[in-house]
């Protein structure tokens, strides 16, 4: 398949949301500045608690692993990638991932190898070099669901520069779109090239840009990032979004401004398949929906207002940068779950404010 040469027009438009939603586009006066959230320092995933003098120990097998070939070492950063990619093999024990059951069939072994390849810190290992690793590498990018979500792929190869975030590829007749940046590897680039290459690279926010420069150079693609999240490493992106949007990328893709996690966080709404790619704005962890307040870099109140804004969008899927994907039965279920989540968070932070 040849790379499409058609251009997608990127334009801002103002008639997507009903007038009643205008107030949601403004910072909440009663909530935004009153939220107090305990934070922990942002540490890049590549940094391990183990110092260089204990590096040999850090790469050793964690005792929590089941006996057998696959294991997780002490450099695991608990990013959850392997647990949602191969839940038949990996689980969480002692604040990190571990193998709780060795793969016993070809399918489970492939998923374990895919998780190994995608691990951002190379913390998943095998006692014996896997003879089928090349076959596993050839499976990327992986179709998410060929029946329900045709043309949508998980790129794998998560990068420590993006704290282990996922990257996705949309095959589009007017030019393919790479959402956030995987670790650059020529092997993955060649596979993406076979699918038509990359016309646009959409960066949801400043945390998950990783190797965006290498991907841009490889495919000569236009990068898109909100100006509120532009930093020195992204100063040369081709398209900087300004204002509150929304913006159109062609006829069937909408970019939704969802500040909060960062000042310039933006979600991508792929309307034909009713998918919302949320970056770090909203995700599903093992414990349920989450906005990961401890890593908030702008305003929790604003982030909750931005989640509430999603009630007016007709989507059935949430595909986040971190954590698990969510499929809703319909818009009614989606709205009920999101509304309950937001109200619970508002109530929690209101009670925190009262205590102070």
CSV table of C-alpha atoms in Angstrom, one decimal:
chain,number,residue,atom,x,y,z
A,1,UNK,CA,0.0,0.0,0.0
A,2,UNK,CA,1.5,3.4,-1.0
A,3,UNK,CA,1.5,6.3,1.4
A,4,UNK,CA,-1.5,8.6,0.7
A,5,UNK,CA,-0.6,12.0,-0.7
A,6,UNK,CA,-4.0,13.5,0.2
A,7,UNK,CA,-3.9,16.4,2.6
A,8,UNK,CA,-6.1,16.6,5.7
A,9,UNK,CA,-7.3,20.2,6.4
A,10,UNK,CA,-6.6,21.2,10.0
A,11,UNK,CA,-9.1,23.9,11.0
A,12,UNK,CA,-10.7,25.2,14.2
A,13,UNK,CA,-14.4,25.2,14.5
A,14,UNK,CA,-16.8,26.4,17.1
A,15,UNK,CA,-20.1,24.7,16.6
A,16,UNK,CA,-19.4,21.2,17.8
A,17,UNK,CA,-20.6,21.6,21.4
A,18,UNK,CA,-24.0,22.9,22.4
A,19,UNK,CA,-24.2,26.4,24.0
A,20,UNK,CA,-24.8,24.8,27.4
A,21,UNK,CA,-21.3,23.4,27.3
A,22,UNK,CA,-19.6,26.8,27.0
A,23,UNK,CA,-19.3,27.1,30.8
A,24,UNK,CA,-17.4,23.8,30.8
A,25,UNK,CA,-14.7,25.3,28.6
A,26,UNK,CA,-13.8,27.8,31.3
A,27,UNK,CA,-11.9,27.0,34.5
A,28,UNK,CA,-14.1,26.1,37.4
A,29,UNK,CA,-14.1,28.9,39.9
A,30,UNK,CA,-15.3,26.8,42.7
A,31,UNK,CA,-13.2,23.8,42.2
A,32,UNK,CA,-10.0,24.4,40.3
A,33,UNK,CA,-7.9,26.3,42.8
A,34,UNK,CA,-9.2,24.5,45.9
A,35,UNK,CA,-8.0,21.0,45.1
A,36,UNK,CA,-5.1,19.8,47.1
A,37,UNK,CA,-3.5,16.7,45.8
A,38,UNK,CA,-0.4,15.0,47.3
A,39,UNK,CA,2.2,14.7,44.6
A,40,UNK,CA,5.3,12.7,44.1
A,41,UNK,CA,8.3,13.9,42.1
A,42,UNK,CA,8.1,13.0,38.4
A,43,UNK,CA,10.9,10.5,37.8
A,44,UNK,CA,11.6,9.3,34.3
A,45,UNK,CA,10.9,5.6,33.8
A,46,UNK,CA,14.4,4.9,32.8
A,47,UNK,CA,15.6,5.7,36.3
A,48,UNK,CA,15.7,2.7,38.5
A,49,UNK,CA,15.8,2.7,42.3
A,50,UNK,CA,18.9,0.6,42.0
A,51,UNK,CA,22.1,2.6,41.7
A,52,UNK,CA,24.9,1.6,39.3
A,53,UNK,CA,26.7,-0.3,41.9
A,54,UNK,CA,23.7,-2.6,42.4
A,55,UNK,CA,22.8,-2.8,38.7
A,56,UNK,CA,23.7,-6.4,38.5
A,57,UNK,CA,21.2,-7.2,41.4
A,58,UNK,CA,18.5,-5.0,39.7
A,59,UNK,CA,18.6,-7.2,36.6
A,60,UNK,CA,18.1,-10.4,38.5
A,61,UNK,CA,14.9,-12.3,38.8
A,62,UNK,CA,12.4,-11.1,41.3
A,63,UNK,CA,11.6,-13.9,43.8
A,64,UNK,CA,7.8,-13.3,43.2
A,65,UNK,CA,8.0,-14.8,39.8
A,66,UNK,CA,6.7,-18.3,39.1
A,67,UNK,CA,9.4,-20.8,38.3
A,68,UNK,CA,10.1,-21.1,34.6
A,69,UNK,CA,11.6,-19.3,31.6
A,70,UNK,CA,9.9,-15.8,31.7
A,71,UNK,CA,10.6,-13.5,34.6
A,72,UNK,CA,10.5,-9.8,35.6
A,73,UNK,CA,13.5,-8.2,37.2
A,74,UNK,CA,13.9,-5.5,39.8
A,75,UNK,CA,14.0,-2.6,37.3
A,76,UNK,CA,10.2,-2.8,36.8
A,77,UNK,CA,8.5,0.6,37.1
A,78,UNK,CA,5.0,-0.8,37.6
A,79,UNK,CA,3.7,0.7,34.3
A,80,UNK,CA,1.1,-2.1,33.9
A,81,UNK,CA,1.9,-2.7,30.2
A,82,UNK,CA,2.6,-6.4,30.5
A,83,UNK,CA,-0.4,-7.0,32.8
A,84,UNK,CA,-2.9,-5.7,30.2
A,85,UNK,CA,-1.0,-7.1,27.2
A,86,UNK,CA,-0.6,-10.6,28.7
A,87,UNK,CA,-2.9,-11.0,31.7
A,88,UNK,CA,-2.6,-14.7,31.4
A,89,UNK,CA,1.0,-14.5,32.4
A,90,UNK,CA,1.7,-11.3,34.4
A,91,UNK,CA,0.3,-9.9,37.6
A,92,UNK,CA,1.2,-7.3,40.2
A,93,UNK,CA,3.0,-8.4,43.3
A,94,UNK,CA,4.8,-6.1,45.8
A,95,UNK,CA,4.4,-2.9,43.8
A,96,UNK,CA,5.8,-4.4,40.6
A,97,UNK,CA,4.9,-6.9,37.9
A,98,UNK,CA,5.8,-10.5,38.1
A,99,UNK,CA,5.1,-13.8,36.2
A,100,UNK,CA,2.4,-15.7,38.1
A,101,UNK,CA,1.9,-18.4,35.4
A,102,UNK,CA,4.3,-19.4,32.7
A,103,UNK,CA,2.8,-19.5,29.2
A,104,UNK,CA,1.6,-23.0,28.3
A,105,UNK,CA,0.3,-22.5,24.8
A,106,UNK,CA,1.5,-20.8,21.7
A,107,UNK,CA,-1.0,-17.9,22.0
A,108,UNK,CA,0.1,-17.1,25.6
A,109,UNK,CA,3.7,-17.4,24.7
A,110,UNK,CA,3.2,-14.9,21.9
A,111,UNK,CA,1.5,-12.4,24.2
A,112,UNK,CA,4.3,-12.8,26.7
A,113,UNK,CA,6.9,-12.0,24.0
A,114,UNK,CA,4.9,-9.1,22.8
A,115,UNK,CA,4.9,-7.7,26.4
A,116,UNK,CA,8.6,-8.3,26.6
A,117,UNK,CA,9.2,-6.3,23.4
A,118,UNK,CA,6.9,-3.5,24.6
A,119,UNK,CA,8.4,-3.2,28.1
A,120,UNK,CA,9.9,0.3,28.3
A,121,UNK,CA,12.6,-0.6,30.7
A,122,UNK,CA,13.5,-4.1,29.4
A,123,UNK,CA,12.5,-5.6,32.7
A,124,UNK,CA,10.9,-8.7,31.2
A,125,UNK,CA,13.5,-11.4,30.4
A,126,UNK,CA,13.9,-15.1,29.8
A,127,UNK,CA,16.3,-17.6,31.1
A,128,UNK,CA,17.0,-18.8,27.6
A,129,UNK,CA,17.2,-16.6,24.5
A,130,UNK,CA,13.8,-17.0,22.8
A,131,UNK,CA,14.1,-18.6,19.4
A,132,UNK,CA,10.8,-17.1,18.3
A,133,UNK,CA,11.5,-13.5,19.2
A,134,UNK,CA,11.8,-12.4,15.6
A,135,UNK,CA,8.4,-13.8,14.8
A,136,UNK,CA,6.9,-11.9,17.7
A,137,UNK,CA,8.6,-8.6,16.5
A,138,UNK,CA,6.9,-9.1,13.2
A,139,UNK,CA,3.5,-8.9,14.8
A,140,UNK,CA,3.8,-5.2,15.5
A,141,UNK,CA,1.9,-3.0,15.1
A,142,UNK,CA,-0.9,-5.2,16.5
A,143,UNK,CA,-4.5,-4.8,15.4
A,144,UNK,CA,-6.6,-3.9,18.4
A,145,UNK,CA,-9.8,-5.6,17.2
A,146,UNK,CA,-10.0,-6.3,13.5
A,147,UNK,CA,-13.8,-6.7,13.6
A,148,UNK,CA,-14.8,-3.8,15.9
A,149,UNK,CA,-11.9,-1.4,15.2
A,150,UNK,CA,-10.6,-2.1,11.7
A,151,UNK,CA,-7.4,-0.1,10.9
A,152,UNK,CA,-6.5,0.7,14.5
A,153,UNK,CA,-3.2,-0.7,15.8
A,154,UNK,CA,-1.2,-0.8,19.0
A,155,UNK,CA,2.4,0.0,18.1
A,156,UNK,CA,4.1,-1.6,21.1
A,157,UNK,CA,7.7,-0.7,21.7
A,158,UNK,CA,6.8,1.6,24.7
A,159,UNK,CA,9.5,4.2,25.5
A,160,UNK,CA,11.0,5.0,28.8
A,161,UNK,CA,11.1,8.6,27.6
A,162,UNK,CA,7.3,8.6,27.7
A,163,UNK,CA,7.1,6.8,31.1
A,164,UNK,CA,6.0,3.6,29.3
A,165,UNK,CA,3.0,5.1,27.4
A,166,UNK,CA,1.3,3.3,24.5
A,167,UNK,CA,1.3,4.6,21.0
A,168,UNK,CA,-1.4,3.9,18.3
A,169,UNK,CA,-1.7,4.0,14.6
A,170,UNK,CA,-4.9,4.8,12.6
A,171,UNK,CA,-4.9,3.7,9.0
A,172,UNK,CA,-6.8,6.5,7.2
A,173,UNK,CA,-7.6,7.0,3.5
A,174,UNK,CA,-6.5,10.6,3.7
A,175,UNK,CA,-3.2,9.8,5.5
A,176,UNK,CA,-2.3,7.6,8.4
A,177,UNK,CA,-2.1,9.1,11.9
A,178,UNK,CA,0.4,8.1,14.6
A,179,UNK,CA,-0.8,8.9,18.1
A,180,UNK,CA,2.0,9.7,20.5
A,181,UNK,CA,5.4,8.2,20.1
A,182,UNK,CA,6.7,4.7,20.5
A,183,UNK,CA,10.4,4.0,20.9
A,184,UNK,CA,12.0,4.4,17.5
A,185,UNK,CA,13.1,1.2,15.8
A,186,UNK,CA,13.6,0.7,12.1
A,187,UNK,CA,12.0,-2.7,12.4
A,188,UNK,CA,8.7,-1.1,13.5
A,189,UNK,CA,9.1,1.7,11.0
A,190,UNK,CA,9.3,-0.7,8.1
A,191,UNK,CA,6.1,-2.5,9.3
A,192,UNK,CA,4.3,0.9,9.5
A,193,UNK,CA,5.6,1.8,6.1
A,194,UNK,CA,4.0,-1.4,4.7
A,195,UNK,CA,0.7,-0.1,6.1
A,196,UNK,CA,1.0,3.2,4.3
A,197,UNK,CA,3.5,5.1,6.5
A,198,UNK,CA,2.6,8.2,8.6
A,199,UNK,CA,1.1,11.5,7.4
A,200,UNK,CA,0.4,13.0,10.8
A,201,UNK,CA,1.8,12.5,14.2
A,202,UNK,CA,-0.6,13.6,16.9
A,203,UNK,CA,0.9,14.3,20.3
A,204,UNK,CA,-1.7,14.2,23.0
A,205,UNK,CA,0.5,16.1,25.5
A,206,UNK,CA,4.1,16.9,26.4
A,207,UNK,CA,4.9,13.8,28.5
A,208,UNK,CA,4.4,11.2,25.7
A,209,UNK,CA,6.5,12.7,22.8
A,210,UNK,CA,9.5,10.3,23.2
A,211,UNK,CA,11.2,9.8,19.8
A,212,UNK,CA,8.9,12.1,17.9
A,213,UNK,CA,11.8,13.7,16.1
A,214,UNK,CA,13.1,10.4,14.8
A,215,UNK,CA,9.6,9.4,13.6
A,216,UNK,CA,9.1,12.8,11.9
A,217,UNK,CA,12.4,12.5,10.1
A,218,UNK,CA,11.7,8.9,9.0
A,219,UNK,CA,8.2,9.6,7.6
A,220,UNK,CA,8.4,13.4,6.9
A,221,UNK,CA,5.1,13.6,8.8
A,222,UNK,CA,3.6,16.7,10.3
A,223,UNK,CA,3.5,16.7,14.1
A,224,UNK,CA,0.6,18.3,16.0
A,225,UNK,CA,0.8,19.5,19.6
A,226,UNK,CA,-1.0,22.2,21.6
A,227,UNK,CA,1.1,25.3,22.1
A,228,UNK,CA,0.5,25.1,25.8
A,229,UNK,CA,2.6,21.9,25.9
A,230,UNK,CA,5.4,23.0,23.6
A,231,UNK,CA,8.8,22.8,25.2
A,232,UNK,CA,12.4,23.0,23.9
A,233,UNK,CA,12.3,19.4,22.6
A,234,UNK,CA,9.1,20.1,20.6
A,235,UNK,CA,9.7,23.7,19.5
A,236,UNK,CA,10.0,22.5,15.9
A,237,UNK,CA,6.7,20.7,15.6
A,238,UNK,CA,5.0,21.6,12.4
A,239,UNK,CA,1.5,22.4,13.8
A,240,UNK,CA,0.9,24.1,17.2
A,241,UNK,CA,-2.7,24.2,18.2
A,242,UNK,CA,-3.8,27.5,19.8
A,243,UNK,CA,-6.9,28.3,21.9
A,244,UNK,CA,-9.6,26.0,23.1
A,245,UNK,CA,-10.6,24.3,19.8
A,246,UNK,CA,-12.1,21.9,18.9
A,247,UNK,CA,-10.2,21.4,15.7
A,248,UNK,CA,-10.9,19.2,12.7
A,249,UNK,CA,-8.4,16.8,11.1
A,250,UNK,CA,-10.3,16.1,8.0
A,251,UNK,CA,-14.0,15.3,8.0
A,252,UNK,CA,-14.0,12.5,10.6
A,253,UNK,CA,-11.4,13.3,13.2
A,254,UNK,CA,-11.9,15.9,16.0
A,255,UNK,CA,-9.3,17.2,18.4
A,256,UNK,CA,-10.8,18.0,21.7
A,257,UNK,CA,-9.0,20.4,24.1
A,258,UNK,CA,-8.9,18.7,27.5
A,259,UNK,CA,-6.5,20.7,29.8
A,260,UNK,CA,-5.8,19.5,33.3
A,261,UNK,CA,-3.2,16.8,33.3
A,262,UNK,CA,-1.1,19.3,31.5
A,263,UNK,CA,-2.0,22.8,30.2
A,264,UNK,CA,-2.1,21.6,26.6
A,265,UNK,CA,-3.6,18.1,26.8
A,266,UNK,CA,-5.7,17.2,23.8
A,267,UNK,CA,-7.8,14.1,23.0
A,268,UNK,CA,-8.4,12.7,19.5
A,269,UNK,CA,-11.9,11.6,18.7
A,270,UNK,CA,-12.1,9.2,15.7
A,271,UNK,CA,-15.8,9.5,14.9
A,272,UNK,CA,-16.4,6.7,12.4
A,273,UNK,CA,-15.4,4.1,15.1
A,274,UNK,CA,-16.4,6.1,18.1
A,275,UNK,CA,-13.0,6.0,19.7
A,276,UNK,CA,-11.6,8.6,22.0
A,277,UNK,CA,-7.8,8.5,22.4
A,278,UNK,CA,-7.2,10.2,25.7
A,279,UNK,CA,-3.5,10.3,26.3
A,280,UNK,CA,-3.1,10.8,30.1
A,281,UNK,CA,-6.3,12.7,30.4
A,282,UNK,CA,-8.4,9.7,31.5
A,283,UNK,CA,-7.5,6.1,31.8
A,284,UNK,CA,-8.5,2.7,33.2
A,285,UNK,CA,-6.3,1.1,35.9
A,286,UNK,CA,-6.8,-2.2,37.6
A,287,UNK,CA,-8.7,-0.3,40.2
A,288,UNK,CA,-11.0,1.5,37.8
A,289,UNK,CA,-11.2,4.9,36.0
A,290,UNK,CA,-8.5,7.3,37.0
A,291,UNK,CA,-7.0,10.7,36.3
A,292,UNK,CA,-3.8,9.9,38.1
A,293,UNK,CA,-3.8,13.1,40.3
A,294,UNK,CA,-0.4,12.4,41.8
A,295,UNK,CA,1.1,13.0,38.4
A,296,UNK,CA,-1.0,16.1,37.5
A,297,UNK,CA,1.1,18.9,36.1
A,298,UNK,CA,-1.4,21.6,35.8
A,299,UNK,CA,-4.8,21.5,37.6
A,300,UNK,CA,-6.9,18.7,38.9
A,301,UNK,CA,-10.0,20.9,38.9
A,302,UNK,CA,-9.5,21.8,35.3
A,303,UNK,CA,-8.9,18.1,34.4
A,304,UNK,CA,-12.3,17.1,36.0
A,305,UNK,CA,-14.0,19.9,34.1
A,306,UNK,CA,-12.5,18.5,31.0
A,307,UNK,CA,-13.7,15.0,31.8
A,308,UNK,CA,-17.2,16.3,32.3
A,309,UNK,CA,-16.9,17.9,28.8
A,310,UNK,CA,-16.7,14.3,27.4
A,311,UNK,CA,-20.4,13.6,28.3
A,312,UNK,CA,-21.4,15.5,25.1
A,313,UNK,CA,-19.4,13.3,22.8
A,314,UNK,CA,-20.7,10.1,21.2
A,315,UNK,CA,-18.0,7.5,21.7
A,316,UNK,CA,-18.0,3.9,22.9
A,317,UNK,CA,-14.2,3.4,23.3
A,318,UNK,CA,-11.6,5.0,25.4
A,319,UNK,CA,-8.0,4.2,24.4
A,320,UNK,CA,-5.6,5.8,26.8
A,321,UNK,CA,-1.9,6.4,26.8
A,322,UNK,CA,-1.5,4.4,30.0
A,323,UNK,CA,-3.6,1.6,31.3
A,324,UNK,CA,-6.4,-0.5,29.8
A,325,UNK,CA,-8.8,0.2,27.0
A,326,UNK,CA,-12.5,0.7,27.8
A,327,UNK,CA,-15.4,-0.4,25.6
A,328,UNK,CA,-18.8,0.9,26.7
A,329,UNK,CA,-22.1,-0.8,25.7
A,330,UNK,CA,-23.5,2.5,24.4
A,331,UNK,CA,-23.4,6.3,25.0
A,332,UNK,CA,-25.9,6.0,27.9
A,333,UNK,CA,-23.5,3.6,29.8
A,334,UNK,CA,-20.5,5.8,29.0
A,335,UNK,CA,-22.3,8.9,30.3
A,336,UNK,CA,-23.5,7.2,33.5
A,337,UNK,CA,-20.0,5.9,34.3
A,338,UNK,CA,-18.3,9.2,33.5
A,339,UNK,CA,-20.8,11.3,35.4
A,340,UNK,CA,-20.6,9.1,38.5
A,341,UNK,CA,-16.8,9.3,38.3
A,342,UNK,CA,-16.7,13.1,38.1
A,343,UNK,CA,-19.3,13.6,40.8
A,344,UNK,CA,-17.4,11.3,43.1
A,345,UNK,CA,-14.2,13.2,42.5
A,346,UNK,CA,-15.9,16.6,43.0
A,347,UNK,CA,-17.3,15.3,46.3
A,348,UNK,CA,-14.0,14.0,47.4
A,349,UNK,CA,-12.1,17.2,46.8
A,350,UNK,CA,-14.9,19.3,48.3
A,351,UNK,CA,-14.6,17.3,51.5
A,352,UNK,CA,-10.8,17.7,51.5
A,353,UNK,CA,-11.3,21.5,51.1
A,354,UNK,CA,-13.7,21.6,54.1
A,355,UNK,CA,-11.2,19.7,56.3
A,356,UNK,CA,-8.6,22.4,55.5
